[in-house]
Coordinates of C-alpha atoms and ligand atoms in Angstrom, one line a residue:
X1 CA 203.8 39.9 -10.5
X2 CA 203.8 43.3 -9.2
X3 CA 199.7 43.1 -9.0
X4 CA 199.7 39.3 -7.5
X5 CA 202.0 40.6 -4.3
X6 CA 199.5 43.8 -3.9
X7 CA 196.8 41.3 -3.9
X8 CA 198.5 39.1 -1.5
X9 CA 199.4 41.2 1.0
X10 CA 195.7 43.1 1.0
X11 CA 194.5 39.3 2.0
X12 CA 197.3 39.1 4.6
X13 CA 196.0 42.2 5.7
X14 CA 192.9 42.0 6.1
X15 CA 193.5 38.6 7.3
X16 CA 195.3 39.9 10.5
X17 CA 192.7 42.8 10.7
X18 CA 195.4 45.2 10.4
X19 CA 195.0 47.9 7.7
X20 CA 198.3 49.8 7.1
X21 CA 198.7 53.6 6.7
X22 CA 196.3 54.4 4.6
X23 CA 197.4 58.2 2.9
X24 CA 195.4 61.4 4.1
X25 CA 193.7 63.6 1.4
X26 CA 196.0 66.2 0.1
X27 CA 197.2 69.0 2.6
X28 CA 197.5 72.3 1.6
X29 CA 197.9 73.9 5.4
X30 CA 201.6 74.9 6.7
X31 CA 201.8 74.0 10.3
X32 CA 202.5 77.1 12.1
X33 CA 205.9 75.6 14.9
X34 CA 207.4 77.5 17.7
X35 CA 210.0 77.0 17.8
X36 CA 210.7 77.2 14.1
X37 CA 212.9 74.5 13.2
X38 CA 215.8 75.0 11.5
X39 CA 214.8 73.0 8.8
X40 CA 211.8 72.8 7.3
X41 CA 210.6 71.4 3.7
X42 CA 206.9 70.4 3.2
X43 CA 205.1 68.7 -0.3
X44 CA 202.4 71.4 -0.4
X45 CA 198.7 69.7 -1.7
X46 CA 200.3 66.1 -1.4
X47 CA 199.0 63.8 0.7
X48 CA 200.2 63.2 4.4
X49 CA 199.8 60.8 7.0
X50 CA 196.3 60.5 7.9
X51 CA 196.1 60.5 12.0
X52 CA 192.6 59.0 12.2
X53 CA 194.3 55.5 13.1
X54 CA 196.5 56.5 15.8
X55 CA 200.5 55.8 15.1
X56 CA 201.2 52.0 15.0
X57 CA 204.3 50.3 15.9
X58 CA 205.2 47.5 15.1
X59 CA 206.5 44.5 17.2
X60 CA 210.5 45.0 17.1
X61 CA 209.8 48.7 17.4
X62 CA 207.7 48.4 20.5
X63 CA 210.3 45.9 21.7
X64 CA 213.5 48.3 21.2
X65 CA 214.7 50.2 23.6
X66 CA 215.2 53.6 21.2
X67 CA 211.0 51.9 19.9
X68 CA 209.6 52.1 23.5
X69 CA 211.1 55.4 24.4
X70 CA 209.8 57.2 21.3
X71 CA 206.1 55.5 21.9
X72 CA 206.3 57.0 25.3
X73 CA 207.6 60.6 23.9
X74 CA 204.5 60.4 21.4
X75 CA 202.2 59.7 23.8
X76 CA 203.4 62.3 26.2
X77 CA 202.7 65.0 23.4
X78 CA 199.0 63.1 22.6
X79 CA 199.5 61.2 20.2
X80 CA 197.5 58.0 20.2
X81 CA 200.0 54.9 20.0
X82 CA 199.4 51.1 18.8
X83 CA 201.8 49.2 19.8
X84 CA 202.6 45.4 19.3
X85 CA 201.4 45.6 15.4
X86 CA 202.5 43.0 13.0
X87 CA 202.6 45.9 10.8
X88 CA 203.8 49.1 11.8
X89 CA 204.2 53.0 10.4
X90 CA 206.6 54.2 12.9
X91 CA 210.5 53.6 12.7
X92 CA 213.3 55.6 14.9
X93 CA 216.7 55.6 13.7
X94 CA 220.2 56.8 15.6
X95 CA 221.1 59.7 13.6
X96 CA 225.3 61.2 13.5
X97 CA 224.9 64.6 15.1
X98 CA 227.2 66.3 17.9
X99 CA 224.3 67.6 19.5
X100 CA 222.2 65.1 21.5
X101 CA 219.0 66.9 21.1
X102 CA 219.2 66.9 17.6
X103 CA 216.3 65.1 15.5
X104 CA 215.1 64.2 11.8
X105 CA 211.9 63.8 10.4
X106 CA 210.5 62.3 7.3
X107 CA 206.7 61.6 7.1
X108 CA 205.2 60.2 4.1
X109 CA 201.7 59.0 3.7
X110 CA 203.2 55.8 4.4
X111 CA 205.1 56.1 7.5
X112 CA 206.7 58.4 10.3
X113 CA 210.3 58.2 10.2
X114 CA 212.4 59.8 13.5
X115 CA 215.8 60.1 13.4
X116 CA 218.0 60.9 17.1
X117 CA 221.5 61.7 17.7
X118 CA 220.5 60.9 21.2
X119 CA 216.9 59.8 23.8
X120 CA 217.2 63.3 24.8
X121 CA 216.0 64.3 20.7
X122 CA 212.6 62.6 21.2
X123 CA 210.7 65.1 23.3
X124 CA 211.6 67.8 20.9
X125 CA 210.4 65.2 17.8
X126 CA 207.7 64.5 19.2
X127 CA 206.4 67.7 20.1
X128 CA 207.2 69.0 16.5
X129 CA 204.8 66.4 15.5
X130 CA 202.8 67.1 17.5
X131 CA 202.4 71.0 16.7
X132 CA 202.3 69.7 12.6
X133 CA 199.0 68.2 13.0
X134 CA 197.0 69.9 10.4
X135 CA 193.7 68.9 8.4
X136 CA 193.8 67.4 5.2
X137 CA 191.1 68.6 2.4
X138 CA 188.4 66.1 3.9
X139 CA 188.9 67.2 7.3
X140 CA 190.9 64.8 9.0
X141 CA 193.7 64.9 11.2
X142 CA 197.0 64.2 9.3
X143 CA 200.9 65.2 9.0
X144 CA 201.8 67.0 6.4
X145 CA 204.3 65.1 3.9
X146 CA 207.8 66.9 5.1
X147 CA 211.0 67.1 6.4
X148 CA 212.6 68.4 9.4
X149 CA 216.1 68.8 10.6
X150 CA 216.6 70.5 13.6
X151 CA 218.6 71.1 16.9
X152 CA 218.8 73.5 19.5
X153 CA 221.6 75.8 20.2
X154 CA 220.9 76.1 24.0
X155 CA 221.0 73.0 26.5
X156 CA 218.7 74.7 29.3
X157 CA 215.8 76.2 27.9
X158 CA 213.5 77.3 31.3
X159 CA 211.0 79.1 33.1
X160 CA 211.5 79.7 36.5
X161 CA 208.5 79.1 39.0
X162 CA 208.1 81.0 42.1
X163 CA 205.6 78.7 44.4
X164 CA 207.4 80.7 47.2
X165 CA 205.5 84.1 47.0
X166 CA 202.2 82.6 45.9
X167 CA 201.3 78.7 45.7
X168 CA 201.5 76.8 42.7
X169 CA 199.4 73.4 43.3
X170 CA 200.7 70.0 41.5
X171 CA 198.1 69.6 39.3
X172 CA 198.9 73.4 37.9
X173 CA 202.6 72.9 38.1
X174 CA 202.2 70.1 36.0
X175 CA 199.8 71.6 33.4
X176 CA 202.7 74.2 33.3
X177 CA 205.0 71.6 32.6
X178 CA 203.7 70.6 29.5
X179 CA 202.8 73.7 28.0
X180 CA 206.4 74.3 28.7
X181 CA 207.6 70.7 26.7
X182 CA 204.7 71.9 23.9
X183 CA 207.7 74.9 23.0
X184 CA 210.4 72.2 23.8
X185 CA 211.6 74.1 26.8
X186 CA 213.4 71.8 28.8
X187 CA 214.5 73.1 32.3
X188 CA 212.3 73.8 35.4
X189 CA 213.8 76.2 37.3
X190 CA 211.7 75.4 40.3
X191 CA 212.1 78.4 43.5
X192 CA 211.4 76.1 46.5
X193 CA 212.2 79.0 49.2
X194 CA 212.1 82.8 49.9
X195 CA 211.2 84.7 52.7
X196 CA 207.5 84.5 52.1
X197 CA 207.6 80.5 52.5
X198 CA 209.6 77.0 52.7
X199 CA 207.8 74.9 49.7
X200 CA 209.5 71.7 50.2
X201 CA 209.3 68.9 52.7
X202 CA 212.8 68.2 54.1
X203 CA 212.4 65.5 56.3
X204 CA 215.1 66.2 59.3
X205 CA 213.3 69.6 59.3
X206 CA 209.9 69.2 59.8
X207 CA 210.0 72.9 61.1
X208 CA 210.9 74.2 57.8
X209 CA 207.2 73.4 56.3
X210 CA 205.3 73.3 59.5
X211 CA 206.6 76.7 60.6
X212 CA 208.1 78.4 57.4
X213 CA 205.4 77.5 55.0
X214 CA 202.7 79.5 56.8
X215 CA 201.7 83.1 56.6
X216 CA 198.7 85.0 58.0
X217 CA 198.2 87.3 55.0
X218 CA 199.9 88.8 51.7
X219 CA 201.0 92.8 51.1
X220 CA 199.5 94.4 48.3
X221 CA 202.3 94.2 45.3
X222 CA 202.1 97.9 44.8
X223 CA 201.2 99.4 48.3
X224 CA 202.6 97.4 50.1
X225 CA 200.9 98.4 53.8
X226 CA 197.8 97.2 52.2
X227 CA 197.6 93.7 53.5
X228 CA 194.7 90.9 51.8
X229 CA 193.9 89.2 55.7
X230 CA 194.4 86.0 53.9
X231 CA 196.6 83.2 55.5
X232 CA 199.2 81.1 53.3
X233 CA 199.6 77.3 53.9
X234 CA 201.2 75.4 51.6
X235 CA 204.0 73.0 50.7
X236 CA 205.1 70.2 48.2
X237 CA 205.1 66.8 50.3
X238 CA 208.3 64.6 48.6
X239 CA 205.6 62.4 46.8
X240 CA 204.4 65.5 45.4
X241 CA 208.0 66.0 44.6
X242 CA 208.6 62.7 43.2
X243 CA 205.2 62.8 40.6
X244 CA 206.3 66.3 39.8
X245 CA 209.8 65.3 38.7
X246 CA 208.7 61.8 37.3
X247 CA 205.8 64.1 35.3
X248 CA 208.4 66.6 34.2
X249 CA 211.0 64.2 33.1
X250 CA 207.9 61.9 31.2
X251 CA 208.4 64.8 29.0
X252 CA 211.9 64.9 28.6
X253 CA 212.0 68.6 31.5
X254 CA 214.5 67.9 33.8
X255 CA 213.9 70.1 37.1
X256 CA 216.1 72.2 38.8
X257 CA 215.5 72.5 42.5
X258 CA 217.0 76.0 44.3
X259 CA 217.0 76.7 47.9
X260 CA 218.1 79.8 49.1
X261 CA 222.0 80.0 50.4
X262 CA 222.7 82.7 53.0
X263 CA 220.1 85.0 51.8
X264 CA 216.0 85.5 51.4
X265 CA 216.4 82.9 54.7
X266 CA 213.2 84.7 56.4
X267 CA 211.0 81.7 56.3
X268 CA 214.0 78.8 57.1
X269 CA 214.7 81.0 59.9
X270 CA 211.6 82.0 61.4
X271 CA 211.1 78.1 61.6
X272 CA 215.1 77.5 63.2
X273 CA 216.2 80.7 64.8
X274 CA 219.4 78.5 65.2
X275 CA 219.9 79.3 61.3
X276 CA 219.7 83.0 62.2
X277 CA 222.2 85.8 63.6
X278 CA 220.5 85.5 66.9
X279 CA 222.8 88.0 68.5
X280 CA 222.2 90.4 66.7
X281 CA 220.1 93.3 67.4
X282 CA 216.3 93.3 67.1
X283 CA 216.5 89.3 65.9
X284 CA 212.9 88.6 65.6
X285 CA 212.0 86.1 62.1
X286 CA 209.1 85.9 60.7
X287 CA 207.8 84.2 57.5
X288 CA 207.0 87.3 55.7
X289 CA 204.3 89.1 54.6
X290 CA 205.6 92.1 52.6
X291 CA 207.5 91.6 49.2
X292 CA 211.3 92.9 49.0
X293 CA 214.6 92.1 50.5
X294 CA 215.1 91.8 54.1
X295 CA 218.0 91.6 56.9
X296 CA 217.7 87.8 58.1
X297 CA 220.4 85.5 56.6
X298 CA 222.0 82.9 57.2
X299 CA 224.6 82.8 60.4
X300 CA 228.0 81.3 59.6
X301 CA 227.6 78.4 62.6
X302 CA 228.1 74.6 62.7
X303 CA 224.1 74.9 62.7
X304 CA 223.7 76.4 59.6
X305 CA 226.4 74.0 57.9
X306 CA 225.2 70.8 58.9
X307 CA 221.2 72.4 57.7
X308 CA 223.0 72.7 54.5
X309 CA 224.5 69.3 54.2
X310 CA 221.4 68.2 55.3
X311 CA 219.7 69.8 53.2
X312 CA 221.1 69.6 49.5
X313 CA 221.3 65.6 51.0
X314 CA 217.2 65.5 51.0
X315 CA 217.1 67.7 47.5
X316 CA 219.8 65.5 45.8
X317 CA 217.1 62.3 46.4
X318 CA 214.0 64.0 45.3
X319 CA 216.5 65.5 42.5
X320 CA 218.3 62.4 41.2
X321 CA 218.5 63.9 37.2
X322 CA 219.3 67.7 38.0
X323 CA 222.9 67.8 37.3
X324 CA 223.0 71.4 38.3
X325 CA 221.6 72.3 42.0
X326 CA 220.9 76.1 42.3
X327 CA 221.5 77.5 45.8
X328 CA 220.5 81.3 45.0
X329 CA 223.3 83.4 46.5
X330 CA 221.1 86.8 45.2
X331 CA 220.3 90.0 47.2
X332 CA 222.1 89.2 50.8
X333 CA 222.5 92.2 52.7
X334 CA 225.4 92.4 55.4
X335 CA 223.8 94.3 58.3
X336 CA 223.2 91.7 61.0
X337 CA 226.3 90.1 60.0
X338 CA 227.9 93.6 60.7
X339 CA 226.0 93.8 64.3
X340 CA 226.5 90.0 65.4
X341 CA 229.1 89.4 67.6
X342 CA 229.0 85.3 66.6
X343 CA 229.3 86.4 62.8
X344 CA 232.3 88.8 63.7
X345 CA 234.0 86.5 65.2
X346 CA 233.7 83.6 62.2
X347 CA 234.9 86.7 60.4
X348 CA 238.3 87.0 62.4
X349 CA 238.4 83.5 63.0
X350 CA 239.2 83.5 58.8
X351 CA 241.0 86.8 58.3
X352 CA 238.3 88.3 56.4
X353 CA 237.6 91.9 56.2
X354 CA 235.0 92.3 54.5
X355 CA 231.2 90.6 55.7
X356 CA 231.0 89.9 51.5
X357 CA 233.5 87.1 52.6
X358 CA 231.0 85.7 54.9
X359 CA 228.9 84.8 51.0
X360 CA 232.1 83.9 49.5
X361 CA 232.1 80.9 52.1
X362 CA 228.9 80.1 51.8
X363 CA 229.0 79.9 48.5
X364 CA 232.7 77.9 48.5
X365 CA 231.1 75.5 51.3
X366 CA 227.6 74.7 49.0
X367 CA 230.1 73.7 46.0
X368 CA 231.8 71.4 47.8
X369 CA 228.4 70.2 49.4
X370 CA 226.9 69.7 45.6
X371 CA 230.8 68.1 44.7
X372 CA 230.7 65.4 47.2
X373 CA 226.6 64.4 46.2
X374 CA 227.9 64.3 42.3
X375 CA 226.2 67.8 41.3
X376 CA 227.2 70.8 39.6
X377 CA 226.7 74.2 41.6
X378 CA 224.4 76.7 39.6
X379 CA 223.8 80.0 41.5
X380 CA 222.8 83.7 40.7
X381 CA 225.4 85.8 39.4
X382 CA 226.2 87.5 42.8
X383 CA 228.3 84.2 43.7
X384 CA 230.9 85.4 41.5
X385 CA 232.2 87.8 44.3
X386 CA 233.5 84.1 45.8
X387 CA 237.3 85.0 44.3
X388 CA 238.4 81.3 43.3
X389 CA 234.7 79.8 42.2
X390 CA 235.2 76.7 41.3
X391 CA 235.5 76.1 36.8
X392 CA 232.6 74.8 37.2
X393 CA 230.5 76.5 39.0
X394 CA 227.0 78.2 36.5
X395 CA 226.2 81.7 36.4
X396 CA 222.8 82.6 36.1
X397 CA 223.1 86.3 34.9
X398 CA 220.0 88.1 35.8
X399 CA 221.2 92.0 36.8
X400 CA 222.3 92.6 33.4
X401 CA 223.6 91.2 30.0
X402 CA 227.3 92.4 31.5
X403 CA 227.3 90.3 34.5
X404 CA 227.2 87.6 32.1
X405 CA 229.8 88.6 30.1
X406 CA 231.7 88.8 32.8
X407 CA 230.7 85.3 34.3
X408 CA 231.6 83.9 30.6
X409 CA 235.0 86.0 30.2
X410 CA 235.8 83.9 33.8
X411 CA 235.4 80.7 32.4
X412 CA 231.9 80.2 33.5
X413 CA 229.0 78.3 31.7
X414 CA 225.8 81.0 31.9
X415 CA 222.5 81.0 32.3
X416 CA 220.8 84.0 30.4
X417 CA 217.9 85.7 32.5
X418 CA 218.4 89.0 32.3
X419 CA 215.8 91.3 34.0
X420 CA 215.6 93.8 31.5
X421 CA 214.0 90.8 29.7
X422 CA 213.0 88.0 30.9
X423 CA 211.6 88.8 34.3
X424 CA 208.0 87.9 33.2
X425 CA 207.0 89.4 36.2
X426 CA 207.2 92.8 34.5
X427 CA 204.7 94.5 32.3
X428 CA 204.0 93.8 29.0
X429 CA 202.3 97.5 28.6
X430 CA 199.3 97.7 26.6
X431 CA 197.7 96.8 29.9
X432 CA 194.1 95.8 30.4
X433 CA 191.7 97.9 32.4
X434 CA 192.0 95.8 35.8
X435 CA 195.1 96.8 37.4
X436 CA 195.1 93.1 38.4
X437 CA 196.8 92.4 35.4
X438 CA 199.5 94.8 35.4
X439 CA 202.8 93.7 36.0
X440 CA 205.4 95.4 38.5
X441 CA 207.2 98.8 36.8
X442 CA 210.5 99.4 36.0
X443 CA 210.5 97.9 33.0
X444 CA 207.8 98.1 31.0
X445 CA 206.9 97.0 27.5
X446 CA 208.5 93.4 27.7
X447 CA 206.6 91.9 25.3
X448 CA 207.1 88.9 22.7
X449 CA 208.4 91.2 20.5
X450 CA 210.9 93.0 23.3
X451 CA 212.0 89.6 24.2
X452 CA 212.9 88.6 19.9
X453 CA 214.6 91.4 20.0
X454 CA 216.8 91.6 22.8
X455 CA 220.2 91.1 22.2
X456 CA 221.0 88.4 24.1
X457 CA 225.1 87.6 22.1
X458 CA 228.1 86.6 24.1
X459 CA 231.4 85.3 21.9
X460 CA 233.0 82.6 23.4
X461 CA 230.4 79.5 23.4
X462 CA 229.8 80.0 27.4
X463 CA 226.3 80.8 26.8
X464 CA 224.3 77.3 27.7
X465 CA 221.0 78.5 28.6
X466 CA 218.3 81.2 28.1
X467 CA 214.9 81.5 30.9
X468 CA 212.7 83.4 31.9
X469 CA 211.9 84.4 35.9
X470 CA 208.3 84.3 36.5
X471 CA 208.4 85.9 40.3
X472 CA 205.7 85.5 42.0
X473 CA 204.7 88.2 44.2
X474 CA 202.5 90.1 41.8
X475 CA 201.0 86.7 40.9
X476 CA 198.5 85.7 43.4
X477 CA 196.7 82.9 41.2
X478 CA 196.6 81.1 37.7
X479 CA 194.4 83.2 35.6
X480 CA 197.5 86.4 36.6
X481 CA 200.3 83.7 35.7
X482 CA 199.3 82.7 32.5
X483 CA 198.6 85.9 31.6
X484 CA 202.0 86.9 32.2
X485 CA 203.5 83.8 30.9
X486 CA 201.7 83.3 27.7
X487 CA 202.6 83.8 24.8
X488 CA 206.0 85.6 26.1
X489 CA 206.9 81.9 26.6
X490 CA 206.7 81.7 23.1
X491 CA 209.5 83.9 22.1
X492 CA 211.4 82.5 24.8
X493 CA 211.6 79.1 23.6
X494 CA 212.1 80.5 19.9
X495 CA 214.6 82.5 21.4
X496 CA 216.5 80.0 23.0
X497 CA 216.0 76.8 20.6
X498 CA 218.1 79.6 17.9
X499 CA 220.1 81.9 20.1
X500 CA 222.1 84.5 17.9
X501 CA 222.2 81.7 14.9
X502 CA 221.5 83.9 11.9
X503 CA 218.6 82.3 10.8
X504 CA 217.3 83.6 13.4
X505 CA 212.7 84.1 11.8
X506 CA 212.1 87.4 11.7
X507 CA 209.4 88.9 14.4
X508 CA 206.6 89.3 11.7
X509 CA 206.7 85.7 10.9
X510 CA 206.6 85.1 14.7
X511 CA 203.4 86.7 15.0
X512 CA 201.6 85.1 12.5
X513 CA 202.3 81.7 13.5
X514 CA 201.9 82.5 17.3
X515 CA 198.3 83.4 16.3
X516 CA 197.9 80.0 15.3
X517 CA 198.4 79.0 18.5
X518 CA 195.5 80.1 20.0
X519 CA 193.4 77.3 19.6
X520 CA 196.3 75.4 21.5
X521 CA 196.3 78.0 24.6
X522 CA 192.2 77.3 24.4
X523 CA 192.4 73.7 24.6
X524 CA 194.6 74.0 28.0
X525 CA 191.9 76.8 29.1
X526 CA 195.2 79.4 29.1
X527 CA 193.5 82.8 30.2
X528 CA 196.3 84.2 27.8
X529 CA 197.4 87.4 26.5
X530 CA 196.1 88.3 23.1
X531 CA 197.5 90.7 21.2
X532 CA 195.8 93.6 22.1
X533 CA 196.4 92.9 25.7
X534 CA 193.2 91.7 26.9
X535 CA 193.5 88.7 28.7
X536 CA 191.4 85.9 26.6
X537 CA 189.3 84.0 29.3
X538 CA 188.4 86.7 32.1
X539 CA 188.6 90.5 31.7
X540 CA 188.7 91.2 35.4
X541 CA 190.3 89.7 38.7
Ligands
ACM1 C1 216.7 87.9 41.7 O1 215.9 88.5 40.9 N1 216.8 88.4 42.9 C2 217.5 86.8 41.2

């Protein structure tokens, strides 16, 4: 009987010209995953699920909503799909989990079985998947017979990107993107402005981009007088906007735009003095050349207020799945506010006393702003001098680990991004010969295993994210960027996908898998940092 329905079905089979799963040889490679999952069992030298096929799905699969969106996930991480089979060796089940990002996986040589608490889960499934590929003992691509159950303990796992001090083109932002969704980091953090340049078309300000987006040269990131002669142009366009965000969220990135509210206003102001203290002494904006903090910010005017209404109007439409909008708040200094006459006035106008209230409204008047368009307000942790910021208001905590115990013993969700850290911008010693690749000083030595080891704990559950800050002004192009990003991006995602869970993988295990990775990096044509900190691709500038 048993034989007769084999029989039958290999005639069905062939009939259709369908062949199903057939198994791989036997595998006796351990895929090397960053993050690590927190569960992880594997039938060592059994066979797997051979790959050479592609994934087929079958009909009711490709026809269900949960189907379709886990085809699409797999094909964002490179798999190749079959959809529309009679027969099919893919099946996705709702899983009972609290956390939405949480996923299963079963593979057998027979079939590829996904379990989700939530559509949010399949990125991170697929991308484990993904990073399992091995070769069986013929050779061929296959998944190794396992199990996985995993989940992350963080919600916004990021990198910020600076496009501000040094342009970041859309094909390179999006290459960036899904070496980012590779480590199941999920948040863009995307700078749009800083004194140095307005990145983003806002379309009642044409000024902004045709004005503020232009420089006639750079400083030198360590002497600063020294300037490169070479002019800036650049901007995103809001279509470049659009397939940015529709490319990011295609892999399951959500992208959170920041403009700059009062401060690092340079550029927006050079391109609407009206934005600017214009009475007070010396008022002359330019976008700017040199790197560091400077005096223009924003004046408290009706000008200024309707900009910012404006504004985080335009960036809530390019925006529409960033539930959080960050409007910086960081490094404003008080002097023209102290020498303006106008701001002085606002100042009495409101009974305050001290120019630090001037921020305070700012940051009060950008949370109702965000309120009214349905957003959350996410700013650096500097908008906590605003007494009364509102519950629900995020912290991104980047002067120090205290700051954001501070934000979190308010009441405040955080964002960790501590400098000591996480500023990628920093060295990661060891340097190579070509000063090009050295990061700024101050601190020194952040490397993977720095960032593994940094104690990052809170108590209290306010902790919701971990990134790290890739600022951009010692970054002039992408063979400095990856260097600085990979593989420190590495530990950042293992980082934040455990947080201070104690099964937290020891750093030695970190290292050996990360070396597996290089092939990875290779593929994407990373100019990377290997371990004895030479850059992979080019030596020199
Ligand atoms: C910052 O580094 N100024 C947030």
């Amino acid at each position: 009987m048993h034989q007769l329905l084999l029989r039958f079905s290999l005639l069905a089979l062939l009939a259709t010209g369908i062949v199903s799963a057939q198994p791989s040889q036997p595998i006796s490679e351990q895929p090397a995953l960053i993050p690590l999952p927190l569960q992880y069992e594997q039938q060592m030298n059994q066979p797997g699920f051979l790959l050479t096929g592609g994934i087929k799905a079958d009909t009711a699969t490709s026809h269900s909503e949960l189907g379709r969106a886990a085809i699409r996930a797999l094909m964002a991480a490179g798999f190749e799909m079959h959809p529309e089979e009679t027969e099919g060796n893919l099946r996705v089940v709702p899983i009972n989990h609290i956390n939405p990002e949480a996923y299963s996986l079963k593979i057998t040589p027979q079939e590829i079985l996904i379990g989700i608490a939530g559509p949010q889960a399949l990125p991170a499934a697929a991308q484990t998947l993904a990073q399992a590929v091995v070769h069986d003992s013929a050779g061929q691509p296959a998944l190794p017979a396992m199990h996985v159950d995993d989940y992350p303990a963080l919600q916004h796992r990021g990198i910020m990107l600076d496009p501000s001090r040094h342009p970041i083109s859309v094909k390179d932002t999006k290459r960036l993107l899904s070496l980012m969704a590779r480590y199941k980091l999920n948040r863009l953090h995307w700078h749009l402005c800083d004194d140095q340049g307005w990145r983003i078309e806002i379309k009642k300000y044409p000024r902004l981009t045709a004005i503020g987006s232009k420089r006639p040269e750079s400083s030198d990131w360590v002497n600063q007088k020294q300037k490169d002669g070479k002019p800036v142009e650049f901007f995103y366009t809001q279509n470049d906007i659009r397939e940015v965000v529709e490319y990011a969220h295609s892999l399951g990135i959500t992208i959170i735009p920041e403009i700059e509210i009062p401060g690092h206003a340079c550029a927006a102001v050079a391109a609407y003095p009206e934005l600017g203290n214009q009475d007070s002494p010396g008022f002359a904006p330019r976008v700017e050349t040199g790197w560091g903090v400077f005096t223009h910010v924003m004046a408290p005017c009706d000008f200024t207020f309707r900009f910012i209404e404006d504004v985080l109007a335009e960036v809530c439409e390019l925006f529409p799945r960033a539930p959080y909008i960050h409007i910086g708040g960081d490094e404003v200094p008080h002097d023209q506010w102290k020498s303006s006459p106008a701001a002085q006035a606002f100042m009495k106008q409101h009974a305050y006393t001290h120019e630090s209230q001037i921020q305070d409204h700012f940051t009060h008047f950008c949370a109702q702003v965000l309120r009214k368009l349905g957003r959350r307000m996410v700013g650096w942790d500097e908008i906590m001098s605003a007494p009364q910021l509102p519950q629900d208001a995020i912290v991104m905590a980047w002067r120090s680990m205290g700051h954001a115990r501070i934000a979190a013993s308010r009441g405040h969700q955080v964002i960790l991004c501590p400098i000591q850290s996480f500023y990628f911008n920093f060295s990661q010693g060891n340097d190579p010969a070509d000063s090009f690749y050295t990061g700024l000083s101050g601190f020194d030595n952040i490397n993977w295993q720095h960032i593994l080891a940094f104690d990052t704990r809170i108590n209290g559950g306010k902790v919701i994210g971990m990134q790290a800050n890739l600022w951009s002004e010692c970054i002039p192009c992408m063979r400095k960027l990856e260097y600085m990003l990979v593989p420190r991006i590495c530990a950042l995602a293992e980082k934040a996908w455990y947080y201070h869970s104690s099964s937290a993988p020891a750093a030695e295990h970190f290292g050996q898998r990360l070396q597996a990775h290089y092939p990875y990096f290779d593929s994407l044509q990373l100019n990377f940092r290997q371990e004895d900190g030479t850059p992979r691709l080019y030596t020199a500038r």
